[in-house]
């Protein structure tokens, strides 16, 4: 099946190119709020966040930190609202997100990003479905926010549990998706019993980093192709359109392409174009590139 893959360079906070109810599935991973590597992007995308960091420097108040965190999620929620608009009735939204711990302004805090996203998505009108925990093998145990246990031994009570799982949150717009009786696309898209048993269980153990992963893919925290592959096959049928509003290196688009789905990706960082096009192997499929400034 010939499929189409569109990349739009611009912010997904306004997906004006997409009509209401025109997308069947969203698979995505946003920048994670309160993880240092994304601080500058959030501040660049929203000057009020940059201003709040300055306010924190000047005032050193705990509520400044909370305001920054809330603003970051407010920004992401604009994308979730747009996703709700463009999804068809019964369309599924899959959001990969990690919680984080951080000492800001001298205080240690857990930033439970997954719960903030659930809160926002439910307010927007999504139904929350049972989610997946992606267990990552790489994270080292931490001791009181100061790095690995090292020589600090086995003494209670100041160590904390390692955040070695990320969430794959699942939401549905409206009621179950409807198909005509005996719609062949569903049968052609069926998964195997072994796939079903593994994919629909709550804990996934996938290697976070693939052997071939490049420096750039690590910098933007690309998720493994297998993760996108499973979600595309679990929640869409051949010929559907899959959206990734935070495209990064294009992992969702390649999973869609490999599984005979169309894709649309939004990305603000134009320097990722060579990496995305390399992944999509331009020329093998019809790829239309559109730049939005
Ligand atoms: C965590 S990375 C996504 C990684 C991707 N799943 C992959 O496998 O390569 C998040 C991406 O979202 C992009 N981004 C952040 N805010 C955006 C926005 N408002 N609109 C579009 N892209 C955005 C960042 O530049 C970054 O490449």
Tab-separated table of N, CA and C in Angstrom, residues 83-249:
chain	number	residue	atom	x	y	z
A	83	UNK	N	-4.860	17.949	19.614
A	83	UNK	CA	-4.928	16.517	19.279
A	83	UNK	C	-6.370	16.032	19.408
A	84	UNK	N	-7.055	16.494	20.442
A	84	UNK	CA	-8.449	16.093	20.656
A	84	UNK	C	-9.311	16.574	19.484
A	85	UNK	N	-9.040	17.765	19.005
A	85	UNK	CA	-9.812	18.314	17.878
A	85	UNK	C	-9.599	17.486	16.609
A	86	UNK	N	-8.348	17.125	16.315
A	86	UNK	CA	-8.071	16.485	15.022
A	86	UNK	C	-8.328	14.975	15.017
A	87	UNK	N	-8.430	14.367	16.206
A	87	UNK	CA	-8.681	12.922	16.240
A	87	UNK	C	-10.123	12.612	15.846
A	88	UNK	N	-10.308	11.476	15.198
A	88	UNK	CA	-11.667	11.005	14.887
A	88	UNK	C	-12.316	10.510	16.180
A	89	UNK	N	-13.612	10.355	16.148
A	89	UNK	CA	-14.306	9.784	17.296
A	89	UNK	C	-13.805	8.348	17.490
A	90	UNK	N	-13.395	8.026	18.689
A	90	UNK	CA	-12.842	6.690	18.946
A	90	UNK	C	-11.337	6.628	18.721
A	91	UNK	N	-10.738	7.739	18.246
A	91	UNK	CA	-9.287	7.779	18.019
A	91	UNK	C	-8.532	7.746	19.348
A	92	UNK	N	-7.337	7.166	19.314
A	92	UNK	CA	-6.541	6.962	20.534
A	92	UNK	C	-5.340	7.901	20.539
A	93	UNK	N	-5.011	8.411	21.731
A	93	UNK	CA	-3.811	9.236	21.909
A	93	UNK	C	-2.862	8.499	22.844
A	94	UNK	N	-1.638	8.251	22.386
A	94	UNK	CA	-0.615	7.569	23.206
A	94	UNK	C	0.483	8.580	23.521
A	95	UNK	N	0.710	8.816	24.809
A	95	UNK	CA	1.697	9.829	25.209
A	95	UNK	C	2.753	9.175	26.093
A	96	UNK	N	3.985	9.125	25.603
A	96	UNK	CA	5.102	8.605	26.403
A	96	UNK	C	5.676	9.765	27.232
A	97	UNK	N	5.709	9.561	28.547
A	97	UNK	CA	6.196	10.622	29.450
A	97	UNK	C	6.875	9.989	30.664
A	98	UNK	N	7.882	10.661	31.180
A	98	UNK	CA	8.526	10.209	32.410
A	98	UNK	C	8.319	11.222	33.521
A	99	UNK	N	8.235	10.730	34.750
A	99	UNK	CA	8.269	11.628	35.910
A	99	UNK	C	9.727	11.995	36.151
A	100	UNK	N	9.959	12.986	36.979
A	100	UNK	CA	11.340	13.327	37.276
A	100	UNK	C	11.499	13.814	38.711
A	101	UNK	N	12.708	13.640	39.244
A	101	UNK	CA	13.017	14.224	40.554
A	101	UNK	C	14.105	15.267	40.337
A	102	UNK	N	14.013	16.337	41.121
A	102	UNK	CA	14.977	17.423	40.918
A	102	UNK	C	15.038	18.281	42.167
A	103	UNK	N	16.225	18.760	42.457
A	103	UNK	CA	16.356	19.738	43.534
A	103	UNK	C	16.397	21.116	42.883
A	104	UNK	N	15.336	21.884	43.106
A	104	UNK	CA	15.285	23.245	42.562
A	104	UNK	C	15.101	24.174	43.759
A	105	UNK	N	15.799	25.279	43.717
A	105	UNK	CA	15.677	26.258	44.800
A	105	UNK	C	15.971	25.619	46.174
A	106	UNK	N	16.858	24.637	46.174
A	106	UNK	CA	17.265	24.008	47.441
A	106	UNK	C	16.326	22.929	47.956
A	107	UNK	N	15.189	22.698	47.278
A	107	UNK	CA	14.255	21.663	47.765
A	107	UNK	C	14.152	20.523	46.763
A	108	UNK	N	14.141	19.321	47.313
A	108	UNK	CA	13.976	18.123	46.493
A	108	UNK	C	12.499	17.912	46.208
A	109	UNK	N	12.173	17.623	44.941
A	109	UNK	CA	10.757	17.416	44.595
A	109	UNK	C	10.593	16.361	43.519
A	110	UNK	N	9.488	15.625	43.615
A	110	UNK	CA	9.080	14.752	42.518
A	110	UNK	C	8.123	15.540	41.631
A	111	UNK	N	8.399	15.561	40.346
A	111	UNK	CA	7.473	16.182	39.403
A	111	UNK	C	6.769	15.049	38.661
A	112	UNK	N	5.530	14.782	39.062
A	112	UNK	CA	4.793	13.620	38.526
A	112	UNK	C	4.111	14.018	37.212
A	113	UNK	N	4.926	14.127	36.172
A	113	UNK	CA	4.407	14.605	34.875
A	113	UNK	C	3.226	13.792	34.374
A	114	UNK	N	3.249	12.473	34.637
A	114	UNK	CA	2.169	11.641	34.091
A	114	UNK	C	0.816	12.063	34.667
A	115	UNK	N	0.802	12.435	35.954
A	115	UNK	CA	-0.491	12.763	36.562
A	115	UNK	C	-0.988	14.124	36.072
A	116	UNK	N	-0.067	15.041	35.821
A	116	UNK	CA	-0.464	16.358	35.270
A	116	UNK	C	-1.090	16.187	33.890
A	117	UNK	N	-0.487	15.298	33.088
A	117	UNK	CA	-1.015	15.109	31.726
A	117	UNK	C	-2.397	14.453	31.779
A	118	UNK	N	-2.561	13.482	32.682
A	118	UNK	CA	-3.892	12.860	32.820
A	118	UNK	C	-4.920	13.927	33.203
A	119	UNK	N	-4.540	14.767	34.169
A	119	UNK	CA	-5.439	15.851	34.623
A	119	UNK	C	-5.866	16.737	33.447
A	120	UNK	N	-4.876	17.203	32.675
A	120	UNK	CA	-5.177	18.096	31.555
A	120	UNK	C	-6.019	17.394	30.499
A	121	UNK	N	-5.636	16.149	30.157
A	121	UNK	CA	-6.349	15.456	29.075
A	121	UNK	C	-7.798	15.172	29.459
A	122	UNK	N	-8.028	14.857	30.741
A	122	UNK	CA	-9.417	14.603	31.166
A	122	UNK	C	-10.217	15.906	31.106
A	123	UNK	N	-9.577	17.006	31.487
A	123	UNK	CA	-10.273	18.301	31.422
A	123	UNK	C	-10.647	18.646	29.979
A	124	UNK	N	-9.787	18.259	29.039
A	124	UNK	CA	-10.023	18.539	27.619
A	124	UNK	C	-11.170	17.670	27.079
A	125	UNK	N	-11.407	16.517	27.701
A	125	UNK	CA	-12.518	15.669	27.258
A	125	UNK	C	-12.110	14.256	26.898
A	126	UNK	N	-10.809	13.935	26.997
A	126	UNK	CA	-10.363	12.572	26.721
A	126	UNK	C	-10.823	11.619	27.825
A	127	UNK	N	-11.011	10.345	27.463
A	127	UNK	CA	-11.225	9.283	28.446
A	127	UNK	C	-9.878	8.614	28.690
A	128	UNK	N	-9.490	8.490	29.957
A	128	UNK	CA	-8.213	7.832	30.257
A	128	UNK	C	-8.404	6.321	30.217
A	129	UNK	N	-7.519	5.635	29.515
A	129	UNK	CA	-7.549	4.169	29.443
A	129	UNK	C	-6.408	3.622	30.306
A	130	UNK	N	-6.433	2.324	30.648
A	130	UNK	CA	-5.310	1.753	31.410
A	130	UNK	C	-4.002	1.977	30.650
A	131	UNK	N	-2.979	2.371	31.394
A	131	UNK	CA	-1.726	2.748	30.727
A	131	UNK	C	-0.656	1.670	30.828
A	132	UNK	N	0.421	1.911	30.078
A	132	UNK	CA	1.553	0.969	30.021
A	132	UNK	C	2.726	1.572	30.789
A	133	UNK	N	3.463	0.721	31.499
A	133	UNK	CA	4.706	1.154	32.145
A	133	UNK	C	5.864	0.593	31.344
A	134	UNK	N	6.686	1.470	30.837
A	134	UNK	CA	7.841	1.047	30.046
A	134	UNK	C	9.034	0.991	30.990
A	135	UNK	N	9.464	-0.222	31.310
A	135	UNK	CA	10.551	-0.388	32.282
A	135	UNK	C	11.879	-0.277	31.566
A	136	UNK	N	12.646	0.718	31.993
A	136	UNK	CA	13.939	0.964	31.338
A	136	UNK	C	15.050	0.364	32.192
A	137	UNK	N	15.913	-0.393	31.594
A	137	UNK	CA	16.920	-1.107	32.374
A	137	UNK	C	18.103	-0.258	32.819
A	138	UNK	N	18.228	0.961	32.306
A	138	UNK	CA	19.505	1.670	32.437
A	138	UNK	C	19.685	2.508	33.699
A	139	UNK	N	18.572	3.004	34.298
A	139	UNK	CA	18.723	4.005	35.356
A	139	UNK	C	19.355	3.411	36.620
A	140	UNK	N	20.281	4.127	37.201
A	140	UNK	CA	20.974	3.671	38.415
A	140	UNK	C	20.215	4.109	39.669
A	141	UNK	N	20.269	3.347	40.769
A	141	UNK	CA	19.633	3.780	42.012
A	141	UNK	C	20.219	5.112	42.498
A	142	UNK	N	19.387	5.895	43.162
A	142	UNK	CA	19.825	7.207	43.631
A	142	UNK	C	19.836	7.247	45.160
A	143	UNK	N	20.703	8.078	45.715
A	143	UNK	CA	20.735	8.234	47.160
A	143	UNK	C	20.466	9.688	47.508
A	144	UNK	N	19.305	9.947	48.067
A	144	UNK	CA	18.983	11.274	48.576
A	144	UNK	C	19.259	12.399	47.578
A	145	UNK	N	18.980	12.141	46.331
A	145	UNK	CA	19.134	13.181	45.324
A	145	UNK	C	20.567	13.502	44.971
A	146	UNK	N	21.516	12.742	45.486
A	146	UNK	CA	22.923	13.112	45.259
A	146	UNK	C	23.647	12.099	44.387
A	147	UNK	N	22.907	11.453	43.502
A	147	UNK	CA	23.556	10.527	42.587
A	147	UNK	C	23.436	9.087	43.042
A	148	UNK	N	24.307	8.238	42.540
A	148	UNK	CA	24.215	6.805	42.811
A	148	UNK	C	24.534	6.510	44.272
A	149	UNK	N	24.157	5.305	44.722
A	149	UNK	CA	24.415	4.898	46.107
A	149	UNK	C	25.909	4.948	46.432
A	150	UNK	N	26.724	4.552	45.496
A	150	UNK	CA	28.172	4.477	45.682
A	150	UNK	C	28.490	3.794	47.008
A	151	UNK	N	29.267	4.456	47.873
A	151	UNK	CA	29.649	3.800	49.120
A	151	UNK	C	28.670	4.000	50.252
A	152	UNK	N	27.501	4.607	49.972
A	152	UNK	CA	26.615	4.974	51.070
A	152	UNK	C	25.872	3.778	51.650
A	153	UNK	N	26.066	2.622	51.056
A	153	UNK	CA	25.636	1.376	51.688
A	153	UNK	C	24.162	1.138	51.684
A	154	UNK	N	23.701	0.522	52.769
A	154	UNK	CA	22.342	0.013	52.814
A	154	UNK	C	21.595	0.589	54.010
A	155	UNK	N	21.881	1.833	54.344
A	155	UNK	CA	21.339	2.397	55.577
A	155	UNK	C	20.056	3.182	55.325
A	156	UNK	N	18.964	2.825	56.022
A	156	UNK	CA	17.729	3.588	55.906
A	156	UNK	C	17.886	4.921	56.651
A	157	UNK	N	17.064	5.930	56.447
A	157	UNK	CA	15.883	5.912	55.587
A	157	UNK	C	15.984	6.876	54.416
A	158	UNK	N	17.183	7.343	54.036
A	158	UNK	CA	17.228	8.513	53.145
A	158	UNK	C	17.390	8.247	51.654
A	159	UNK	N	17.278	7.000	51.249
A	159	UNK	CA	17.343	6.720	49.809
A	159	UNK	C	15.939	6.775	49.225
A	160	UNK	N	15.842	6.969	47.940
A	160	UNK	CA	14.512	6.918	47.325
A	160	UNK	C	14.483	5.913	46.192
A	161	UNK	N	13.283	5.511	45.850
A	161	UNK	CA	13.055	4.513	44.797
A	161	UNK	C	13.477	5.091	43.445
A	162	UNK	N	14.121	4.284	42.669
A	162	UNK	CA	14.597	4.721	41.348
A	162	UNK	C	13.429	4.861	40.368
A	163	UNK	N	13.418	5.941	39.639
A	163	UNK	CA	12.390	6.108	38.607
A	163	UNK	C	12.858	5.351	37.358
A	164	UNK	N	12.630	4.053	37.336
A	164	UNK	CA	13.128	3.302	36.181
A	164	UNK	C	12.014	2.879	35.229
A	165	UNK	N	10.830	3.484	35.406
A	165	UNK	CA	9.745	3.261	34.446
A	165	UNK	C	9.324	4.600	33.847
A	166	UNK	N	8.962	4.577	32.584
A	166	UNK	CA	8.274	5.713	31.992
A	166	UNK	C	6.843	5.271	31.711
A	167	UNK	N	5.980	6.228	31.506
A	167	UNK	CA	4.569	5.925	31.253
A	167	UNK	C	4.279	6.003	29.759
A	168	UNK	N	3.391	5.134	29.316
A	168	UNK	CA	2.781	5.340	27.999
A	168	UNK	C	1.301	5.500	28.299
A	169	UNK	N	0.903	6.756	28.395
A	169	UNK	CA	-0.482	7.069	28.760
A	169	UNK	C	-1.364	6.863	27.538
A	170	UNK	N	-2.557	6.324	27.770
A	170	UNK	CA	-3.468	6.037	26.664
A	170	UNK	C	-4.808	6.721	26.920
A	171	UNK	N	-5.274	7.437	25.921
A	171	UNK	CA	-6.550	8.156	26.038
A	171	UNK	C	-7.390	7.874	24.796
A	172	UNK	N	-8.698	7.987	24.966
A	172	UNK	CA	-9.583	7.848	23.800
A	172	UNK	C	-10.460	9.081	23.683
A	173	UNK	N	-10.695	9.498	22.443
A	173	UNK	CA	-11.671	10.566	22.218
A	173	UNK	C	-13.020	9.901	21.990
A	174	UNK	N	-13.978	10.250	22.801
A	174	UNK	CA	-15.344	9.745	22.602
A	174	UNK	C	-15.486	8.259	22.864
A	175	UNK	N	-16.443	7.676	22.156
A	175	UNK	CA	-16.761	6.249	22.367
A	175	UNK	C	-15.864	5.376	21.497
A	176	UNK	N	-16.074	4.033	21.567
A	176	UNK	CA	-15.272	3.107	20.762
A	176	UNK	C	-15.360	3.455	19.278
A	177	UNK	N	-14.256	3.269	18.564
A	177	UNK	CA	-14.261	3.562	17.128
A	177	UNK	C	-15.168	2.575	16.391
A	178	UNK	N	-15.924	3.078	15.434
A	178	UNK	CA	-16.884	2.232	14.712
A	178	UNK	C	-16.359	1.862	13.334
A	179	UNK	N	-16.624	0.635	12.934
A	179	UNK	CA	-16.264	0.161	11.592
A	179	UNK	C	-17.509	-0.474	10.970
A	180	UNK	N	-17.531	-0.502	9.634
A	180	UNK	CA	-18.594	-1.249	8.950
A	180	UNK	C	-18.399	-2.729	9.287
A	181	UNK	N	-19.489	-3.523	9.356
A	181	UNK	CA	-19.300	-4.961	9.610
A	181	UNK	C	-18.370	-5.564	8.546
A	182	UNK	N	-17.486	-6.431	8.979
A	182	UNK	CA	-16.537	-7.146	8.109
A	182	UNK	C	-15.591	-6.218	7.349
A	183	UNK	N	-15.298	-5.067	7.882
A	183	UNK	CA	-14.340	-4.148	7.230
A	183	UNK	C	-12.989	-4.872	7.103
A	184	UNK	N	-12.566	-5.103	5.876
A	184	UNK	CA	-11.376	-5.929	5.624
A	184	UNK	C	-10.111	-5.321	6.241
A	185	UNK	N	-10.063	-3.976	6.345
A	185	UNK	CA	-8.845	-3.330	6.872
A	185	UNK	C	-8.534	-3.816	8.283
A	186	UNK	N	-9.568	-4.085	9.066
A	186	UNK	CA	-9.338	-4.566	10.443
A	186	UNK	C	-8.713	-5.952	10.429
A	187	UNK	N	-9.243	-6.826	9.557
A	187	UNK	CA	-8.727	-8.201	9.503
A	187	UNK	C	-7.291	-8.213	8.971
A	188	UNK	N	-7.024	-7.322	8.000
A	188	UNK	CA	-5.670	-7.249	7.433
A	188	UNK	C	-4.669	-6.690	8.445
A	189	UNK	N	-5.169	-6.040	9.490
A	189	UNK	CA	-4.282	-5.391	10.471
A	189	UNK	C	-4.177	-6.184	11.770
A	190	UNK	N	-4.761	-7.376	11.788
A	190	UNK	CA	-4.813	-8.151	13.046
A	190	UNK	C	-3.410	-8.488	13.558
A	191	UNK	N	-3.287	-8.600	14.886
A	191	UNK	CA	-1.999	-9.037	15.446
A	191	UNK	C	-2.076	-10.518	15.817
A	192	UNK	N	-0.901	-11.104	16.053
A	192	UNK	CA	-0.815	-12.520	16.441
A	192	UNK	C	-1.191	-12.667	17.914
A	193	UNK	N	-1.489	-13.900	18.336
A	193	UNK	CA	-1.824	-14.134	19.744
A	193	UNK	C	-0.646	-13.761	20.645
A	194	UNK	N	0.563	-14.178	20.244
A	194	UNK	CA	1.743	-13.885	21.084
A	194	UNK	C	1.961	-12.375	21.194
A	195	UNK	N	1.715	-11.662	20.105
A	195	UNK	CA	1.854	-10.195	20.128
A	195	UNK	C	0.812	-9.600	21.075
A	196	UNK	N	-0.418	-10.076	20.921
A	196	UNK	CA	-1.485	-9.549	21.781
A	196	UNK	C	-1.156	-9.764	23.260
A	197	UNK	N	-0.711	-10.981	23.607
A	197	UNK	CA	-0.433	-11.290	25.015
A	197	UNK	C	0.651	-10.380	25.573
A	198	UNK	N	1.670	-10.113	24.788
A	198	UNK	CA	2.773	-9.280	25.278
A	198	UNK	C	2.407	-7.797	25.248
A	199	UNK	N	1.836	-7.350	24.150
A	199	UNK	CA	1.598	-5.914	23.979
A	199	UNK	C	0.512	-5.378	24.905
A	200	UNK	N	-0.488	-6.195	25.203
A	200	UNK	CA	-1.593	-5.696	26.036
A	200	UNK	C	-1.390	-5.998	27.517
A	201	UNK	N	-0.168	-6.340	27.904
A	201	UNK	CA	0.123	-6.449	29.343
A	201	UNK	C	0.726	-5.118	29.785
A	202	UNK	N	0.678	-4.845	31.105
A	202	UNK	CA	0.958	-3.460	31.510
A	202	UNK	C	2.428	-3.067	31.527
A	203	UNK	N	3.320	-4.057	31.715
A	203	UNK	CA	4.730	-3.676	31.790
A	203	UNK	C	5.480	-4.108	30.540
A	204	UNK	N	6.093	-3.162	29.900
A	204	UNK	CA	6.895	-3.442	28.709
A	204	UNK	C	8.367	-3.290	29.062
A	205	UNK	N	9.149	-4.301	28.721
A	205	UNK	CA	10.596	-4.161	28.899
A	205	UNK	C	11.225	-4.061	27.519
A	206	UNK	N	11.517	-2.859	27.131
A	206	UNK	CA	12.155	-2.647	25.829
A	206	UNK	C	13.489	-1.990	26.113
A	207	UNK	N	14.483	-2.281	25.340
A	207	UNK	CA	15.742	-1.562	25.562
A	207	UNK	C	15.543	-0.121	25.116
A	208	UNK	N	15.835	0.821	26.019
A	208	UNK	CA	15.630	2.244	25.723
A	208	UNK	C	16.489	2.690	24.561
A	209	UNK	N	17.751	2.333	24.595
A	209	UNK	CA	18.670	2.787	23.552
A	209	UNK	C	18.968	1.637	22.603
A	210	UNK	N	18.787	1.908	21.314
A	210	UNK	CA	19.157	0.888	20.349
A	210	UNK	C	20.660	0.991	20.081
A	211	UNK	N	21.250	-0.110	19.672
A	211	UNK	CA	22.687	-0.108	19.387
A	211	UNK	C	23.070	0.960	18.373
A	212	UNK	N	22.184	1.179	17.413
A	212	UNK	CA	22.513	2.078	16.309
A	212	UNK	C	22.190	3.536	16.620
A	213	UNK	N	21.708	3.790	17.815
A	213	UNK	CA	21.240	5.124	18.157
A	213	UNK	C	22.360	6.170	18.023
A	214	UNK	N	22.043	7.267	17.363
A	214	UNK	CA	23.062	8.294	17.162
A	214	UNK	C	23.065	9.260	18.342
A	215	UNK	N	24.120	10.070	18.383
A	215	UNK	CA	24.267	11.125	19.391
A	215	UNK	C	23.037	12.032	19.412
A	216	UNK	N	22.593	12.412	18.203
A	216	UNK	CA	21.457	13.321	18.076
A	216	UNK	C	20.178	12.676	18.597
A	217	UNK	N	19.997	11.393	18.298
A	217	UNK	CA	18.806	10.697	18.793
A	217	UNK	C	18.804	10.650	20.320
A	218	UNK	N	20.008	10.491	20.883
A	218	UNK	CA	20.104	10.488	22.352
A	218	UNK	C	19.774	11.865	22.904
A	219	UNK	N	20.240	12.908	22.194
A	219	UNK	CA	20.024	14.286	22.667
A	219	UNK	C	18.531	14.616	22.744
A	220	UNK	N	17.759	14.094	21.792
A	220	UNK	CA	16.325	14.409	21.818
A	220	UNK	C	15.510	13.284	22.463
A	221	UNK	N	16.185	12.316	23.080
A	221	UNK	CA	15.517	11.212	23.783
A	221	UNK	C	14.524	10.488	22.873
A	222	UNK	N	15.015	10.044	21.728
A	222	UNK	CA	14.162	9.293	20.793
A	222	UNK	C	13.682	8.006	21.463
A	223	UNK	N	12.422	7.629	21.213
A	223	UNK	CA	11.997	6.340	21.758
A	223	UNK	C	12.310	5.234	20.760
A	224	UNK	N	12.394	3.974	21.225
A	224	UNK	CA	12.750	2.890	20.306
A	224	UNK	C	11.652	2.661	19.274
A	225	UNK	N	12.078	2.258	18.088
A	225	UNK	CA	11.121	2.022	17.011
A	225	UNK	C	10.079	0.980	17.408
A	226	UNK	N	10.495	-0.007	18.197
A	226	UNK	CA	9.590	-1.084	18.603
A	226	UNK	C	8.407	-0.532	19.411
A	227	UNK	N	8.677	0.504	20.180
A	227	UNK	CA	7.605	1.111	20.991
A	227	UNK	C	6.539	1.717	20.060
A	228	UNK	N	6.995	2.507	19.086
A	228	UNK	CA	6.055	3.134	18.144
A	228	UNK	C	5.360	2.068	17.300
A	229	UNK	N	6.126	1.074	16.911
A	229	UNK	CA	5.612	-0.013	16.098
A	229	UNK	C	4.423	-0.715	16.770
A	230	UNK	N	4.623	-1.056	18.055
A	230	UNK	CA	3.545	-1.734	18.801
A	230	UNK	C	2.298	-0.854	18.880
A	231	UNK	N	2.503	0.425	19.235
A	231	UNK	CA	1.342	1.300	19.430
A	231	UNK	C	0.572	1.498	18.127
A	232	UNK	N	1.318	1.641	17.037
A	232	UNK	CA	0.671	1.810	15.727
A	232	UNK	C	-0.169	0.573	15.404
A	233	UNK	N	0.387	-0.599	15.665
A	233	UNK	CA	-0.353	-1.824	15.336
A	233	UNK	C	-1.498	-2.108	16.304
A	234	UNK	N	-1.350	-1.682	17.562
A	234	UNK	CA	-2.406	-1.932	18.554
A	234	UNK	C	-3.629	-1.047	18.326
A	235	UNK	N	-3.377	0.202	17.874
A	235	UNK	CA	-4.455	1.193	17.918
A	235	UNK	C	-4.812	1.840	16.583
A	236	UNK	N	-4.394	1.230	15.470
A	236	UNK	CA	-4.829	1.767	14.174
A	236	UNK	C	-4.925	0.618	13.177
A	237	UNK	N	-5.536	0.894	12.048
A	237	UNK	CA	-5.599	-0.127	10.986
A	237	UNK	C	-4.872	0.401	9.752
A	238	UNK	N	-4.535	-0.497	8.853
A	238	UNK	CA	-3.827	-0.101	7.628
A	238	UNK	C	-4.600	1.002	6.901
A	239	UNK	N	-3.874	1.976	6.406
A	239	UNK	CA	-4.506	3.077	5.675
A	239	UNK	C	-4.891	4.247	6.567
A	240	UNK	N	-4.820	4.066	7.895
A	240	UNK	CA	-5.120	5.158	8.834
A	240	UNK	C	-4.040	6.237	8.782
A	241	UNK	N	-4.319	7.357	9.459
A	241	UNK	CA	-3.328	8.435	9.583
A	241	UNK	C	-2.900	8.566	11.039
A	242	UNK	N	-1.580	8.547	11.243
A	242	UNK	CA	-0.999	8.628	12.588
A	242	UNK	C	-0.295	9.970	12.733
A	243	UNK	N	-0.570	10.649	13.827
A	243	UNK	CA	0.023	11.971	14.085
A	243	UNK	C	1.073	11.878	15.180
A	244	UNK	N	2.215	12.551	14.978
A	244	UNK	CA	3.151	12.784	16.078
A	244	UNK	C	3.415	14.287	16.153
A	245	UNK	N	2.835	14.974	17.146
A	245	UNK	CA	3.019	16.427	17.243
A	245	UNK	C	4.386	16.834	17.796
A	246	UNK	N	5.189	15.865	18.243
A	246	UNK	CA	6.569	16.132	18.703
A	246	UNK	C	7.459	15.116	17.990
A	247	UNK	N	7.653	15.313	16.699
A	247	UNK	CA	8.194	14.260	15.832
A	247	UNK	C	9.622	13.851	16.161
A	248	UNK	N	10.452	14.797	16.608
A	248	UNK	CA	11.856	14.470	16.910
A	248	UNK	C	12.545	13.880	15.697
A	249	UNK	N	13.096	12.681	15.844
A	249	UNK	CA	13.858	12.061	14.756
A	249	UNK	C	12.965	11.315	13.761
